[in-house]
């Protein structure tokens, strides 16, 4: 009996654990007895893996010890290649179109360099849309029966509760594609039409980790890197969701000297590993919050502390205290521009005297789409814009469209930046509790220029178009 299930995993057992999950955790399903699944794994006490399997299968899991090498050897034999293995039961056969559409969906998204996949229910089935360079496009319709199977399949892979369709849930999945692992974060939302999923592909963040490749103007880049190397201070990177803040944070971490500094980072979630950096993921259930991790770091002789996001007064207070105690702290905050970030921090309850003493700089940013270099064209600059900006150029670049850019005229993105370096005059204004207007005036006299200037420089250089800049950056001029 025992020998039988050890040698040949049963088809119904295999059908309960998706291939990706089995390979991810090195587990081999062996047999199914009513609601109990016998699973071979090397560490039968690994509660993390057992919990994940329990969530994914909604079955009781009975661990069976087996050497990891042996499991790996048998996994390929059990699951075969990517194609469905023969001898599957009917239930598995019904799932096959969903398996194919999930794989196809991820392939399409990776090929298009999408950052997110939106799986949206509708009256007649559903729609899959991809976010590419910040724009949702390329909708693909899905038949109603396939839609439900597709959603279940993704939730299963992400370790979410398939049966629960009424609560928003989140999960993570990892699927092998084109010889590498693609990691994604999945969030579900119950809508009046059914469940909607948004999948954030974490792979694409890995592309730009070079701070010099983000598109910061040279002088600003030099100033920012100098501030990153100062022994203490408080640097805030700000912008709305999707403005590239996370990429900037990772590029900043990667730019630090981790060999001679203790660099600690708390993130929600850790999207990318940075060599030499102590990275901690937020986990409220285990009591790990931005604040508690930050307090923990303070007891471990830190030099640089990165806090993924400043969300509450307590975290902000500890972060400012850390910077005043002689650490360099950097973080992100949702805000529209650099001067308003100071107001936001005061709004979070940070004492203005501490803020005045601690804050070093605010970097605000947006991402604009880069004009496709293969097809971009030129057009005359409208007279009123020529007059407003006092530009001598007669023409600027405009999008055209070609096969290389899927007829959009754009390919990839580049950051548009502004940086507010806190000088003595601004420190005084912050300390005196100055209004937004007073802060902006003090910032301007200290050399601060709004990001529309960097943006317009990028229009003039042909990196992007004026229309694209208007789409992304708040504007107070003609256009
Ligand atoms: Zn093109």
CSV table of C-alpha atoms and ligand atoms in Angstrom, one decimal:
chain,number,residue,atom,x,y,z
A,1,UNK,CA,0.0,0.0,0.0
A,2,UNK,CA,2.6,2.5,1.1
A,3,UNK,CA,5.1,1.3,-1.5
A,4,UNK,CA,2.4,1.8,-4.1
A,5,UNK,CA,1.8,5.5,-3.5
A,6,UNK,CA,5.5,6.3,-3.0
A,7,UNK,CA,6.3,4.9,-6.4
A,8,UNK,CA,3.4,6.2,-8.5
A,9,UNK,CA,1.7,9.5,-7.5
A,10,UNK,CA,-2.0,9.1,-8.3
A,11,UNK,CA,-3.6,11.2,-11.0
A,12,UNK,CA,-6.2,12.6,-8.6
A,13,UNK,CA,-3.5,13.6,-6.1
A,14,UNK,CA,-1.4,15.3,-8.9
A,15,UNK,CA,-4.5,17.2,-10.0
A,16,UNK,CA,-4.8,18.9,-6.6
A,17,UNK,CA,-1.5,20.6,-6.7
A,18,UNK,CA,-0.6,22.7,-9.7
A,19,UNK,CA,2.7,22.1,-11.4
A,20,UNK,CA,4.1,25.5,-10.6
A,21,UNK,CA,3.3,25.1,-6.9
A,22,UNK,CA,4.8,21.6,-6.7
A,23,UNK,CA,8.1,22.8,-8.4
A,24,UNK,CA,8.1,26.0,-6.3
A,25,UNK,CA,8.1,24.1,-3.0
A,26,UNK,CA,9.7,20.9,-4.1
A,27,UNK,CA,6.7,18.8,-3.0
A,28,UNK,CA,5.2,15.7,-4.6
A,29,UNK,CA,1.5,14.9,-4.1
A,30,UNK,CA,1.3,11.1,-3.7
A,31,UNK,CA,-2.3,10.1,-3.0
A,32,UNK,CA,-5.7,11.4,-2.0
A,33,UNK,CA,-8.0,9.8,0.6
A,34,UNK,CA,-11.2,11.7,0.8
A,35,UNK,CA,-10.1,15.2,2.1
A,36,UNK,CA,-6.6,14.1,3.0
A,37,UNK,CA,-3.7,14.6,0.6
A,38,UNK,CA,-0.5,12.8,1.2
A,39,UNK,CA,2.4,14.9,0.0
A,40,UNK,CA,6.1,14.1,0.0
A,41,UNK,CA,8.4,16.8,1.1
A,42,UNK,CA,12.0,17.0,2.5
A,43,UNK,CA,11.1,18.9,5.7
A,44,UNK,CA,7.9,17.6,7.0
A,45,UNK,CA,7.9,20.2,9.8
A,46,UNK,CA,8.0,23.1,7.4
A,47,UNK,CA,4.8,24.8,8.5
A,48,UNK,CA,5.1,27.6,5.9
A,49,UNK,CA,4.9,25.1,3.0
A,50,UNK,CA,2.2,23.0,4.7
A,51,UNK,CA,0.1,26.1,5.2
A,52,UNK,CA,0.5,27.2,1.6
A,53,UNK,CA,-0.5,23.7,0.4
A,54,UNK,CA,-3.5,23.7,2.8
A,55,UNK,CA,-4.7,27.1,1.5
A,56,UNK,CA,-4.1,26.2,-2.1
A,57,UNK,CA,-5.9,22.8,-2.0
A,58,UNK,CA,-8.3,23.3,0.9
A,59,UNK,CA,-7.4,19.7,1.9
A,60,UNK,CA,-5.8,18.2,5.0
A,61,UNK,CA,-2.2,17.7,4.2
A,62,UNK,CA,-0.4,14.6,5.5
A,63,UNK,CA,3.4,15.1,5.1
A,64,UNK,CA,5.5,12.2,4.0
A,65,UNK,CA,9.3,12.5,4.3
A,66,UNK,CA,11.3,12.1,1.1
A,67,UNK,CA,14.8,13.4,0.1
A,68,UNK,CA,14.6,16.6,-1.9
A,69,UNK,CA,16.8,15.2,-4.7
A,70,UNK,CA,14.4,12.3,-5.0
A,71,UNK,CA,11.4,14.6,-5.1
A,72,UNK,CA,12.9,16.7,-7.8
A,73,UNK,CA,13.7,13.7,-9.8
A,74,UNK,CA,10.1,12.4,-9.6
A,75,UNK,CA,8.5,15.8,-10.1
A,76,UNK,CA,9.4,16.0,-13.7
A,77,UNK,CA,8.3,12.4,-14.3
A,78,UNK,CA,5.0,13.1,-12.5
A,79,UNK,CA,4.1,16.4,-14.1
A,80,UNK,CA,5.9,15.8,-17.4
A,81,UNK,CA,6.6,18.8,-19.6
A,82,UNK,CA,4.4,21.9,-19.6
A,83,UNK,CA,1.7,19.9,-21.5
A,84,UNK,CA,-1.0,18.2,-19.4
A,85,UNK,CA,0.1,14.7,-18.4
A,86,UNK,CA,-2.0,11.8,-19.7
A,87,UNK,CA,-4.5,10.0,-17.5
A,88,UNK,CA,-6.0,13.1,-15.9
A,89,UNK,CA,-9.4,12.9,-14.5
A,90,UNK,CA,-12.4,14.8,-15.9
A,91,UNK,CA,-12.1,17.6,-13.5
A,92,UNK,CA,-8.5,18.2,-14.6
A,93,UNK,CA,-9.6,18.0,-18.3
A,94,UNK,CA,-12.1,20.7,-17.7
A,95,UNK,CA,-9.4,22.9,-16.2
A,96,UNK,CA,-7.1,22.5,-19.2
A,97,UNK,CA,-8.4,25.6,-21.1
A,98,UNK,CA,-7.9,27.7,-17.9
A,99,UNK,CA,-4.3,26.4,-17.5
A,100,UNK,CA,-3.6,27.3,-21.1
A,101,UNK,CA,-5.2,30.7,-20.9
A,102,UNK,CA,-3.3,31.5,-17.7
A,103,UNK,CA,0.0,30.5,-19.3
A,104,UNK,CA,-0.9,32.4,-22.5
A,105,UNK,CA,-1.9,35.5,-20.5
A,106,UNK,CA,1.4,35.6,-18.6
A,107,UNK,CA,3.4,35.0,-21.8
A,108,UNK,CA,1.5,37.8,-23.6
A,109,UNK,CA,2.2,40.1,-20.6
A,110,UNK,CA,5.9,39.3,-20.4
A,111,UNK,CA,6.3,39.7,-24.2
A,112,UNK,CA,4.6,43.1,-24.1
A,113,UNK,CA,6.7,44.2,-21.0
A,114,UNK,CA,3.5,44.8,-19.1
A,115,UNK,CA,3.7,45.8,-15.4
A,116,UNK,CA,0.2,44.7,-14.5
A,117,UNK,CA,-2.5,42.3,-15.8
A,118,UNK,CA,-6.1,43.3,-15.1
A,119,UNK,CA,-8.6,40.4,-15.1
A,120,UNK,CA,-12.0,42.0,-15.1
A,121,UNK,CA,-15.5,40.5,-15.0
A,122,UNK,CA,-18.2,41.7,-17.3
A,123,UNK,CA,-21.8,40.9,-18.2
A,124,UNK,CA,-20.6,38.6,-21.0
A,125,UNK,CA,-17.6,36.9,-19.5
A,126,UNK,CA,-14.6,39.0,-18.8
A,127,UNK,CA,-11.8,41.1,-20.2
A,128,UNK,CA,-8.0,40.9,-19.7
A,129,UNK,CA,-6.1,44.1,-20.1
A,130,UNK,CA,-2.4,44.8,-19.8
A,131,UNK,CA,-0.7,47.9,-18.4
A,132,UNK,CA,2.2,48.7,-20.6
A,133,UNK,CA,4.3,51.9,-20.0
A,134,UNK,CA,1.6,53.0,-17.6
A,135,UNK,CA,-1.4,52.7,-20.0
A,136,UNK,CA,-4.0,50.0,-19.9
A,137,UNK,CA,-4.6,48.6,-23.3
A,138,UNK,CA,-4.9,45.5,-25.6
A,139,UNK,CA,-8.2,44.2,-24.1
A,140,UNK,CA,-8.9,40.5,-24.8
A,141,UNK,CA,-12.4,39.1,-24.1
A,142,UNK,CA,-12.9,35.8,-22.3
A,143,UNK,CA,-16.0,33.6,-22.4
A,144,UNK,CA,-17.9,33.3,-19.1
A,145,UNK,CA,-17.1,29.7,-18.3
A,146,UNK,CA,-13.4,30.2,-19.1
A,147,UNK,CA,-13.4,33.4,-17.0
A,148,UNK,CA,-14.4,31.6,-13.8
A,149,UNK,CA,-11.9,28.8,-14.3
A,150,UNK,CA,-9.2,31.4,-15.1
A,151,UNK,CA,-9.9,33.3,-11.9
A,152,UNK,CA,-9.9,30.1,-9.8
A,153,UNK,CA,-6.7,28.9,-11.4
A,154,UNK,CA,-4.9,32.2,-10.7
A,155,UNK,CA,-6.2,32.3,-7.1
A,156,UNK,CA,-5.1,28.7,-6.6
A,157,UNK,CA,-1.6,29.5,-7.9
A,158,UNK,CA,-1.4,32.6,-5.6
A,159,UNK,CA,-2.3,30.5,-2.5
A,160,UNK,CA,-5.7,32.3,-2.1
A,161,UNK,CA,-8.9,30.8,-0.8
A,162,UNK,CA,-10.8,29.8,-4.0
A,163,UNK,CA,-14.1,29.2,-2.2
A,164,UNK,CA,-14.2,32.7,-0.8
A,165,UNK,CA,-15.4,35.1,-3.4
A,166,UNK,CA,-16.8,37.8,-1.1
A,167,UNK,CA,-13.7,39.1,0.5
A,168,UNK,CA,-10.9,41.0,-1.1
A,169,UNK,CA,-7.8,38.8,-0.8
A,170,UNK,CA,-4.2,39.0,-1.8
A,171,UNK,CA,-1.6,36.5,-2.6
A,172,UNK,CA,1.7,35.8,-4.5
A,173,UNK,CA,2.5,33.5,-7.2
A,174,UNK,CA,5.6,32.4,-9.0
A,175,UNK,CA,5.4,30.6,-12.4
A,176,UNK,CA,8.1,29.2,-14.6
A,177,UNK,CA,8.2,31.0,-18.0
A,178,UNK,CA,10.8,31.0,-20.7
A,179,UNK,CA,13.3,29.3,-18.4
A,180,UNK,CA,13.0,31.7,-15.5
A,181,UNK,CA,10.6,32.3,-12.6
A,182,UNK,CA,8.1,35.2,-12.9
A,183,UNK,CA,6.9,36.5,-9.6
A,184,UNK,CA,3.6,38.3,-9.2
A,185,UNK,CA,1.4,39.8,-6.5
A,186,UNK,CA,-2.3,39.1,-6.9
A,187,UNK,CA,-5.2,41.1,-5.4
A,188,UNK,CA,-8.8,40.1,-5.8
A,189,UNK,CA,-11.9,42.3,-5.3
A,190,UNK,CA,-15.5,41.1,-5.2
A,191,UNK,CA,-17.4,43.4,-7.7
A,192,UNK,CA,-21.1,43.4,-8.6
A,193,UNK,CA,-20.2,41.5,-11.8
A,194,UNK,CA,-18.0,38.9,-10.1
A,195,UNK,CA,-14.4,38.7,-9.0
A,196,UNK,CA,-11.8,41.1,-10.4
A,197,UNK,CA,-8.1,40.3,-10.2
A,198,UNK,CA,-5.2,42.6,-10.6
A,199,UNK,CA,-1.8,41.0,-11.0
A,200,UNK,CA,1.3,43.0,-10.5
A,201,UNK,CA,4.3,41.5,-12.3
A,202,UNK,CA,7.3,41.9,-10.1
A,203,UNK,CA,9.8,40.9,-12.7
A,204,UNK,CA,9.9,44.2,-14.6
A,205,UNK,CA,11.1,46.1,-11.6
A,206,UNK,CA,14.4,44.2,-11.9
A,207,UNK,CA,15.2,45.9,-15.2
A,208,UNK,CA,16.4,49.4,-14.0
A,209,UNK,CA,18.5,49.2,-10.9
A,210,UNK,CA,21.1,51.7,-12.1
A,211,UNK,CA,20.5,55.1,-10.7
A,212,UNK,CA,22.2,56.8,-13.6
A,213,UNK,CA,19.7,55.2,-16.0
A,214,UNK,CA,16.5,56.6,-14.4
A,215,UNK,CA,16.6,59.9,-16.4
A,216,UNK,CA,17.5,62.3,-13.6
A,217,UNK,CA,19.0,65.5,-14.9
A,218,UNK,CA,22.8,65.3,-14.4
A,219,UNK,CA,23.1,68.1,-11.7
A,220,UNK,CA,20.1,66.7,-9.8
A,221,UNK,CA,21.6,63.2,-9.9
A,222,UNK,CA,24.9,64.4,-8.6
A,223,UNK,CA,23.1,66.3,-5.7
A,224,UNK,CA,20.9,63.3,-4.9
A,225,UNK,CA,23.8,60.9,-4.8
A,226,UNK,CA,25.8,63.3,-2.6
A,227,UNK,CA,22.8,63.4,-0.2
A,228,UNK,CA,22.5,59.6,-0.2
A,229,UNK,CA,26.0,59.4,1.0
A,230,UNK,CA,25.7,61.9,3.8
A,231,UNK,CA,26.0,60.2,7.3
A,232,UNK,CA,22.6,61.4,8.5
A,233,UNK,CA,19.4,62.9,7.1
A,234,UNK,CA,15.9,62.3,6.0
A,235,UNK,CA,15.2,61.9,2.3
A,236,UNK,CA,11.6,61.5,0.9
A,237,UNK,CA,10.8,60.2,-2.6
A,238,UNK,CA,7.3,61.2,-3.5
A,239,UNK,CA,4.8,60.8,-6.3
A,240,UNK,CA,1.4,59.0,-6.9
A,241,UNK,CA,1.1,55.3,-7.4
A,242,UNK,CA,2.9,54.1,-10.6
A,243,UNK,CA,5.3,57.1,-10.6
A,244,UNK,CA,8.3,54.9,-10.3
A,245,UNK,CA,9.1,55.6,-6.6
A,246,UNK,CA,9.9,51.9,-5.9
A,247,UNK,CA,12.3,51.7,-8.8
A,248,UNK,CA,14.0,54.9,-7.5
A,249,UNK,CA,14.3,53.4,-4.0
A,250,UNK,CA,15.8,50.2,-5.2
A,251,UNK,CA,18.2,52.0,-7.5
A,252,UNK,CA,19.1,54.2,-4.4
A,253,UNK,CA,19.7,51.1,-2.2
A,254,UNK,CA,21.8,49.6,-5.0
A,255,UNK,CA,23.9,52.8,-5.2
A,256,UNK,CA,24.8,52.7,-1.5
A,257,UNK,CA,28.1,51.5,-0.2
A,258,UNK,CA,26.9,48.3,1.6
A,259,UNK,CA,30.4,47.0,2.3
A,260,UNK,CA,31.2,49.6,4.9
A,261,UNK,CA,27.7,50.5,6.0
A,262,UNK,CA,24.9,48.6,7.7
A,263,UNK,CA,22.0,49.2,5.3
A,264,UNK,CA,18.5,48.0,6.5
A,265,UNK,CA,15.3,48.2,4.7
A,266,UNK,CA,11.6,47.4,5.5
A,267,UNK,CA,9.3,47.0,2.6
A,268,UNK,CA,5.7,46.0,1.8
A,269,UNK,CA,6.4,43.7,0.1
A,270,UNK,CA,10.0,43.0,-0.7
A,271,UNK,CA,9.9,43.2,-4.5
A,272,UNK,CA,13.5,42.8,-5.2
A,273,UNK,CA,16.5,41.5,-3.4
A,274,UNK,CA,19.4,43.9,-3.1
A,275,UNK,CA,22.8,42.3,-2.3
A,276,UNK,CA,24.3,43.6,1.0
A,277,UNK,CA,21.1,45.1,2.3
A,278,UNK,CA,19.2,43.6,5.3
A,279,UNK,CA,15.6,43.4,3.9
A,280,UNK,CA,12.6,42.8,6.0
A,281,UNK,CA,9.0,42.4,4.7
A,282,UNK,CA,6.0,43.9,6.5
A,283,UNK,CA,3.9,41.1,8.1
A,284,UNK,CA,1.2,42.5,10.3
A,285,UNK,CA,0.0,39.0,11.4
A,286,UNK,CA,3.5,38.4,12.8
A,287,UNK,CA,3.6,41.9,14.3
A,288,UNK,CA,6.1,43.2,11.7
A,289,UNK,CA,5.0,46.7,10.7
A,290,UNK,CA,7.0,49.6,9.3
A,291,UNK,CA,7.2,51.1,12.8
A,292,UNK,CA,8.2,47.9,14.6
A,293,UNK,CA,10.9,47.0,12.0
A,294,UNK,CA,12.2,50.6,12.2
A,295,UNK,CA,12.5,50.4,16.0
A,296,UNK,CA,14.2,47.0,15.6
A,297,UNK,CA,16.7,48.4,13.1
A,298,UNK,CA,17.6,51.2,15.6
A,299,UNK,CA,18.8,48.5,18.0
A,300,UNK,CA,21.1,47.0,15.4
A,301,UNK,CA,23.7,49.7,14.8
A,302,UNK,CA,22.3,51.0,11.5
A,303,UNK,CA,23.9,53.5,9.1
A,304,UNK,CA,21.1,53.7,6.5
A,305,UNK,CA,17.5,52.8,6.9
A,306,UNK,CA,15.0,52.5,4.1
A,307,UNK,CA,11.3,52.6,5.0
A,308,UNK,CA,9.2,51.5,2.1
A,309,UNK,CA,6.4,53.9,2.8
A,310,UNK,CA,5.5,56.5,5.4
A,311,UNK,CA,1.9,55.8,6.2
A,312,UNK,CA,1.3,56.9,9.8
A,313,UNK,CA,2.3,59.3,12.4
A,314,UNK,CA,4.2,56.8,14.6
A,315,UNK,CA,6.4,55.6,11.7
A,316,UNK,CA,7.1,59.2,10.7
A,317,UNK,CA,8.0,60.2,14.2
A,318,UNK,CA,10.4,57.2,14.6
A,319,UNK,CA,12.0,57.9,11.2
A,320,UNK,CA,12.6,61.6,12.0
A,321,UNK,CA,14.0,60.6,15.4
A,322,UNK,CA,16.4,58.1,13.7
A,323,UNK,CA,17.6,60.8,11.3
A,324,UNK,CA,18.2,63.2,14.1
A,325,UNK,CA,20.1,60.5,16.0
A,326,UNK,CA,22.6,60.2,13.2
A,327,UNK,CA,21.2,57.8,10.6
A,328,UNK,CA,20.3,58.4,7.0
A,329,UNK,CA,16.7,57.5,6.6
A,330,UNK,CA,14.9,57.4,3.2
A,331,UNK,CA,11.3,56.6,2.4
A,332,UNK,CA,8.4,57.2,0.1
A,333,UNK,CA,5.2,59.2,0.6
A,334,UNK,CA,2.2,59.6,-1.6
A,335,UNK,CA,2.1,63.3,-2.6
A,336,UNK,CA,1.8,65.4,-5.7
A,337,UNK,CA,4.9,67.6,-5.5
A,338,UNK,CA,7.9,68.3,-3.3
A,339,UNK,CA,6.6,71.4,-1.4
A,340,UNK,CA,3.4,69.7,-0.6
A,341,UNK,CA,5.3,66.7,0.9
A,342,UNK,CA,6.3,69.0,3.7
A,343,UNK,CA,2.7,69.8,4.4
A,344,UNK,CA,1.8,66.1,4.2
A,345,UNK,CA,4.5,65.2,6.8
A,346,UNK,CA,3.2,68.0,9.1
A,347,UNK,CA,-0.3,66.6,8.5
A,348,UNK,CA,0.9,63.2,9.7
A,349,UNK,CA,1.7,64.9,13.0
A,350,UNK,CA,5.4,65.3,12.7
A,351,UNK,CA,6.6,68.1,14.9
A,352,UNK,CA,7.6,71.0,12.7
A,353,UNK,CA,10.8,71.6,14.7
A,354,UNK,CA,11.9,68.0,14.2
A,355,UNK,CA,11.0,68.1,10.6
A,356,UNK,CA,12.9,71.4,10.1
A,357,UNK,CA,16.0,69.8,11.8
A,358,UNK,CA,15.8,66.4,10.2
A,359,UNK,CA,14.5,66.7,6.6
A,360,UNK,CA,17.3,66.8,4.0
A,361,UNK,CA,15.5,66.6,0.6
A,362,UNK,CA,12.4,65.7,-1.2
A,363,UNK,CA,12.5,64.1,-4.6
A,364,UNK,CA,9.2,64.1,-6.5
A,365,UNK,CA,8.7,62.2,-9.8
A,366,UNK,CA,6.5,60.9,-12.5
A,367,UNK,CA,7.0,58.5,-15.4
A,368,UNK,CA,6.4,59.6,-19.0
A,369,UNK,CA,6.5,57.3,-22.0
A,370,UNK,CA,9.6,57.6,-24.1
A,371,UNK,CA,9.0,58.3,-27.8
A,372,UNK,CA,9.8,55.3,-30.0
A,373,UNK,CA,13.2,56.1,-31.5
A,374,UNK,CA,12.4,54.1,-34.7
A,375,UNK,CA,9.4,56.2,-35.8
A,376,UNK,CA,9.2,59.5,-33.9
A,377,UNK,CA,8.4,62.4,-36.2
A,378,UNK,CA,8.7,66.2,-36.0
A,379,UNK,CA,6.0,68.8,-36.0
A,380,UNK,CA,6.1,72.6,-35.6
A,381,UNK,CA,5.8,74.0,-32.1
A,382,UNK,CA,2.6,76.0,-31.7
A,383,UNK,CA,3.2,79.8,-31.5
A,384,UNK,CA,1.7,80.3,-28.0
A,385,UNK,CA,4.0,77.6,-26.5
A,386,UNK,CA,7.0,79.0,-28.3
A,387,UNK,CA,6.2,82.4,-26.7
A,388,UNK,CA,5.4,81.0,-23.3
A,389,UNK,CA,8.7,79.1,-23.0
A,390,UNK,CA,10.7,81.5,-25.0
A,391,UNK,CA,12.2,78.6,-27.0
A,392,UNK,CA,14.1,79.1,-30.2
A,393,UNK,CA,13.4,75.7,-31.6
A,394,UNK,CA,10.8,75.6,-34.4
A,395,UNK,CA,9.9,71.9,-34.1
A,396,UNK,CA,9.6,69.2,-31.5
A,397,UNK,CA,9.2,65.4,-31.6
A,398,UNK,CA,5.8,63.7,-31.9
A,399,UNK,CA,4.6,60.1,-31.8
A,400,UNK,CA,4.0,58.3,-35.1
A,401,UNK,CA,3.7,54.6,-34.6
A,402,UNK,CA,5.4,51.6,-36.2
A,403,UNK,CA,5.5,47.8,-35.7
A,404,UNK,CA,8.3,48.1,-33.1
A,405,UNK,CA,6.1,50.1,-30.7
A,406,UNK,CA,2.8,48.4,-31.5
A,407,UNK,CA,1.7,51.5,-33.4
A,408,UNK,CA,1.6,53.6,-30.1
A,409,UNK,CA,4.6,55.8,-30.9
A,410,UNK,CA,6.1,55.1,-27.5
A,411,UNK,CA,8.5,52.6,-26.2
A,412,UNK,CA,9.5,52.4,-22.5
A,413,UNK,CA,9.4,55.1,-20.0
A,414,UNK,CA,11.6,57.8,-18.4
A,415,UNK,CA,11.3,59.7,-15.1
A,416,UNK,CA,10.5,63.4,-14.8
A,417,UNK,CA,11.9,64.8,-11.6
A,418,UNK,CA,12.1,67.7,-9.2
A,419,UNK,CA,14.1,67.9,-6.1
A,420,UNK,CA,13.8,70.2,-3.1
A,421,UNK,CA,16.9,70.4,-1.1
A,422,UNK,CA,16.2,71.8,2.4
A,423,UNK,CA,18.4,74.8,3.0
A,424,UNK,CA,18.6,77.2,6.0
A,425,UNK,CA,15.9,79.5,4.7
A,426,UNK,CA,13.5,76.6,4.1
A,427,UNK,CA,14.4,75.1,7.5
A,428,UNK,CA,13.3,78.4,9.1
A,429,UNK,CA,10.1,78.5,7.2
A,430,UNK,CA,9.3,74.9,8.1
A,431,UNK,CA,10.2,75.5,11.8
A,432,UNK,CA,8.0,78.6,11.8
A,433,UNK,CA,5.1,76.5,10.5
A,434,UNK,CA,4.9,78.3,7.2
A,435,UNK,CA,1.9,77.8,4.9
A,436,UNK,CA,2.2,76.0,1.6
A,437,UNK,CA,2.6,79.3,-0.2
A,438,UNK,CA,5.4,80.3,2.1
A,439,UNK,CA,7.1,76.9,1.7
A,440,UNK,CA,6.9,77.2,-2.1
A,441,UNK,CA,8.3,80.7,-2.0
A,442,UNK,CA,11.2,79.6,0.2
A,443,UNK,CA,11.8,76.6,-2.0
A,444,UNK,CA,11.9,78.7,-5.2
A,445,UNK,CA,14.4,81.2,-3.8
A,446,UNK,CA,16.6,78.2,-2.8
A,447,UNK,CA,16.7,77.0,-6.4
A,448,UNK,CA,13.9,74.5,-6.5
A,449,UNK,CA,12.3,74.1,-10.0
A,450,UNK,CA,9.1,72.3,-10.6
A,451,UNK,CA,9.2,69.0,-12.5
A,452,UNK,CA,7.5,70.6,-15.5
A,453,UNK,CA,10.9,72.2,-16.2
A,454,UNK,CA,12.7,68.8,-16.4
A,455,UNK,CA,9.7,67.5,-18.4
A,456,UNK,CA,9.9,70.3,-20.9
A,457,UNK,CA,13.7,69.7,-21.3
A,458,UNK,CA,12.8,66.1,-22.1
A,459,UNK,CA,10.3,67.3,-24.7
A,460,UNK,CA,13.0,69.5,-26.3
A,461,UNK,CA,15.5,66.7,-26.3
A,462,UNK,CA,12.9,64.4,-28.1
A,463,UNK,CA,12.8,61.9,-25.2
A,464,UNK,CA,9.1,62.4,-24.9
A,465,UNK,CA,6.2,64.5,-26.5
A,466,UNK,CA,4.5,67.5,-25.1
A,467,UNK,CA,1.1,65.7,-25.2
A,468,UNK,CA,2.6,62.9,-23.1
A,469,UNK,CA,4.0,65.4,-20.6
A,470,UNK,CA,0.6,67.1,-20.3
A,471,UNK,CA,-1.0,63.7,-19.6
A,472,UNK,CA,1.3,63.1,-16.6
A,473,UNK,CA,2.5,66.4,-15.1
A,474,UNK,CA,0.2,69.1,-13.7
A,475,UNK,CA,0.5,72.2,-15.8
A,476,UNK,CA,0.0,75.9,-15.4
A,477,UNK,CA,0.8,77.1,-18.9
A,478,UNK,CA,-0.6,77.0,-22.4
A,479,UNK,CA,-1.4,73.7,-23.9
B,1,LIG,ZN1,7.7,53.1,-33.3
